[in-house]
Amino acid sequence: MTSASPRPSRSAAAFGGAAPVVVADAAELRAWRDALPPEERLGLVPTMGALHAGHAALIERARAECDRVAVSIFVNPAQFDEADDLAAYPRPLAADLERCAALGVDLVHVPDAADVYPAGFGTWVVPDAVGDVLEGACRPGHFRGVLTVVLKLLQRFRPHRAYFGEKDAQQAFLVRRMVRDLELAVEVVEVPTLREDDGLALSSRNVRLAPEDRVEALRLSRALAAAAAAFAAGERDPEALRAAMRAVFAEPGARARLEYAEVVGVADFLPASASTPLPWRALVAARVGAVRLIDNQALTEPS
Ligand code: PAF
């Protein structure tokens, strides 16, 4: 672990690829944060590691908008409902730290579970019904774990801005609402999903796809494209849009197992009816081999 004092120069990190300060301990992190000059804006990118170009886009956006950029890397056990999924989650820490250095990150926080959830820990952030649909229905307790750890990270870092990917659209909605409801002094920034050339949304889980499953994984983006095409052609019945997505998973030979294909109103993130005000968002989750993937796409009136 290196020193907890802020590095003197933003540009040294941004252009020199200098190693970021790496801090496991919460007290050491607090000391680093307290020593930052008050006029400097801090951007936080919370992650579970296995950083890819999608995370790099979050970090680059933070780098462009803030004086200091911090990344947290913590595979949060409280948001996993399956022990196998938690165990299989990739943890390439050395490569992650190298990527952070190349991106000019100032500090990386790598707490362990006992630091985040010490003995006797017993207070959780529990969202209302929006936390129980879609990802919350498939992964009971998921958002209780997500919101609790995000709140703890926001408390530790006191960032001016926190950056989240649009790929986890329900998570971003719930974080934004927690920030509003609990009156937290942070701006939530959502960054668009990055995709491979063939449409597959970047995800830390993609590395676990078997080569023969890689093409099956494209059913998620193809389903969203089908919903978007129907919407663009004037379809305004959410059930028809859901059916268009389901049809992609029902094609002969399909092996990906659909968990949900849903259309929600972006204002409340609940399943849309024909009278739900636009814009809407189409969302899919599916298992491809042993890997669970999610993706989503905005459905908005052309301007
Ligand atoms: O999106 C993620 O990587 C995680 O859910 C987050 C926000 C870092 C909380 O563990």
mmCIF file with all atom_site columns, C-alpha atoms and ligand atoms in Angstrom, residues 46-48 74 76 79 146 149-150 164 168 171, ligand 1:
data_model
loop_
_atom_site.group_PDB
_atom_site.id
_atom_site.type_symbol
_atom_site.label_atom_id
_atom_site.label_alt_id
_atom_site.label_comp_id
_atom_site.label_asym_id
_atom_site.label_entity_id
_atom_site.label_seq_id
_atom_site.pdbx_PDB_ins_code
_atom_site.Cartn_x
_atom_site.Cartn_y
_atom_site.Cartn_z
_atom_site.occupancy
_atom_site.B_iso_or_equiv
_atom_site.pdbx_formal_charge
_atom_site.auth_seq_id
_atom_site.auth_comp_id
_atom_site.auth_asym_id
_atom_site.auth_atom_id
_atom_site.pdbx_PDB_model_num
ATOM   1  C CA . PRO A 1 46  ? -17.533 2.518  -8.103  1.00 0.00 ? 46  PRO A CA 1
ATOM   2  C CA . THR A 1 47  ? -16.719 -0.870 -9.667  1.00 0.00 ? 47  THR A CA 1
ATOM   3  C CA . MET A 1 48  ? -16.378 -4.544 -8.886  1.00 0.00 ? 48  MET A CA 1
ATOM   4  C CA . PHE A 1 74  ? -14.971 -4.354 -4.374  1.00 0.00 ? 74  PHE A CA 1
ATOM   5  C CA . ASN A 1 76  ? -19.681 -6.871 -3.022  1.00 0.00 ? 76  ASN A CA 1
ATOM   6  C CA . GLN A 1 79  ? -25.426 -8.094 -3.950  1.00 0.00 ? 79  GLN A CA 1
ATOM   7  C CA . VAL A 1 146 ? -26.011 -2.527 -4.187  1.00 0.00 ? 146 VAL A CA 1
ATOM   8  C CA . VAL A 1 149 ? -22.489 -0.513 -0.562  1.00 0.00 ? 149 VAL A CA 1
ATOM   9  C CA . VAL A 1 150 ? -22.945 2.526  -2.821  1.00 0.00 ? 150 VAL A CA 1
ATOM   10 C CA . PHE A 1 164 ? -22.468 4.640  -13.307 1.00 0.00 ? 164 PHE A CA 1
ATOM   11 C CA . ASP A 1 168 ? -27.129 -1.327 -15.329 1.00 0.00 ? 168 ASP A CA 1
ATOM   12 C CA . GLN A 1 171 ? -29.200 0.192  -10.689 1.00 0.00 ? 171 GLN A CA 1
HETATM 13 O O1 . PAF B 2 .   ? -22.163 -1.849 -11.048 1.00 0.00 ? 1   PAF B O1 1
HETATM 14 C C1 . PAF B 2 .   ? -21.345 -2.370 -10.253 1.00 0.00 ? 1   PAF B C1 1
HETATM 15 O O2 . PAF B 2 .   ? -20.216 -2.708 -10.606 1.00 0.00 ? 1   PAF B O2 1
HETATM 16 C C2 . PAF B 2 .   ? -21.762 -2.588 -8.812  1.00 0.00 ? 1   PAF B C2 1
HETATM 17 O O3 . PAF B 2 .   ? -23.113 -2.920 -8.715  1.00 0.00 ? 1   PAF B O3 1
HETATM 18 C C3 . PAF B 2 .   ? -21.414 -1.401 -7.897  1.00 0.00 ? 1   PAF B C3 1
HETATM 19 C C4 . PAF B 2 .   ? -22.163 -0.148 -8.309  1.00 0.00 ? 1   PAF B C4 1
HETATM 20 C C5 . PAF B 2 .   ? -19.915 -1.135 -7.933  1.00 0.00 ? 1   PAF B C5 1
HETATM 21 C C6 . PAF B 2 .   ? -21.813 -1.719 -6.446  1.00 0.00 ? 1   PAF B C6 1
HETATM 22 O O4 . PAF B 2 .   ? -21.147 -2.851 -5.989  1.00 0.00 ? 1   PAF B O4 1
#
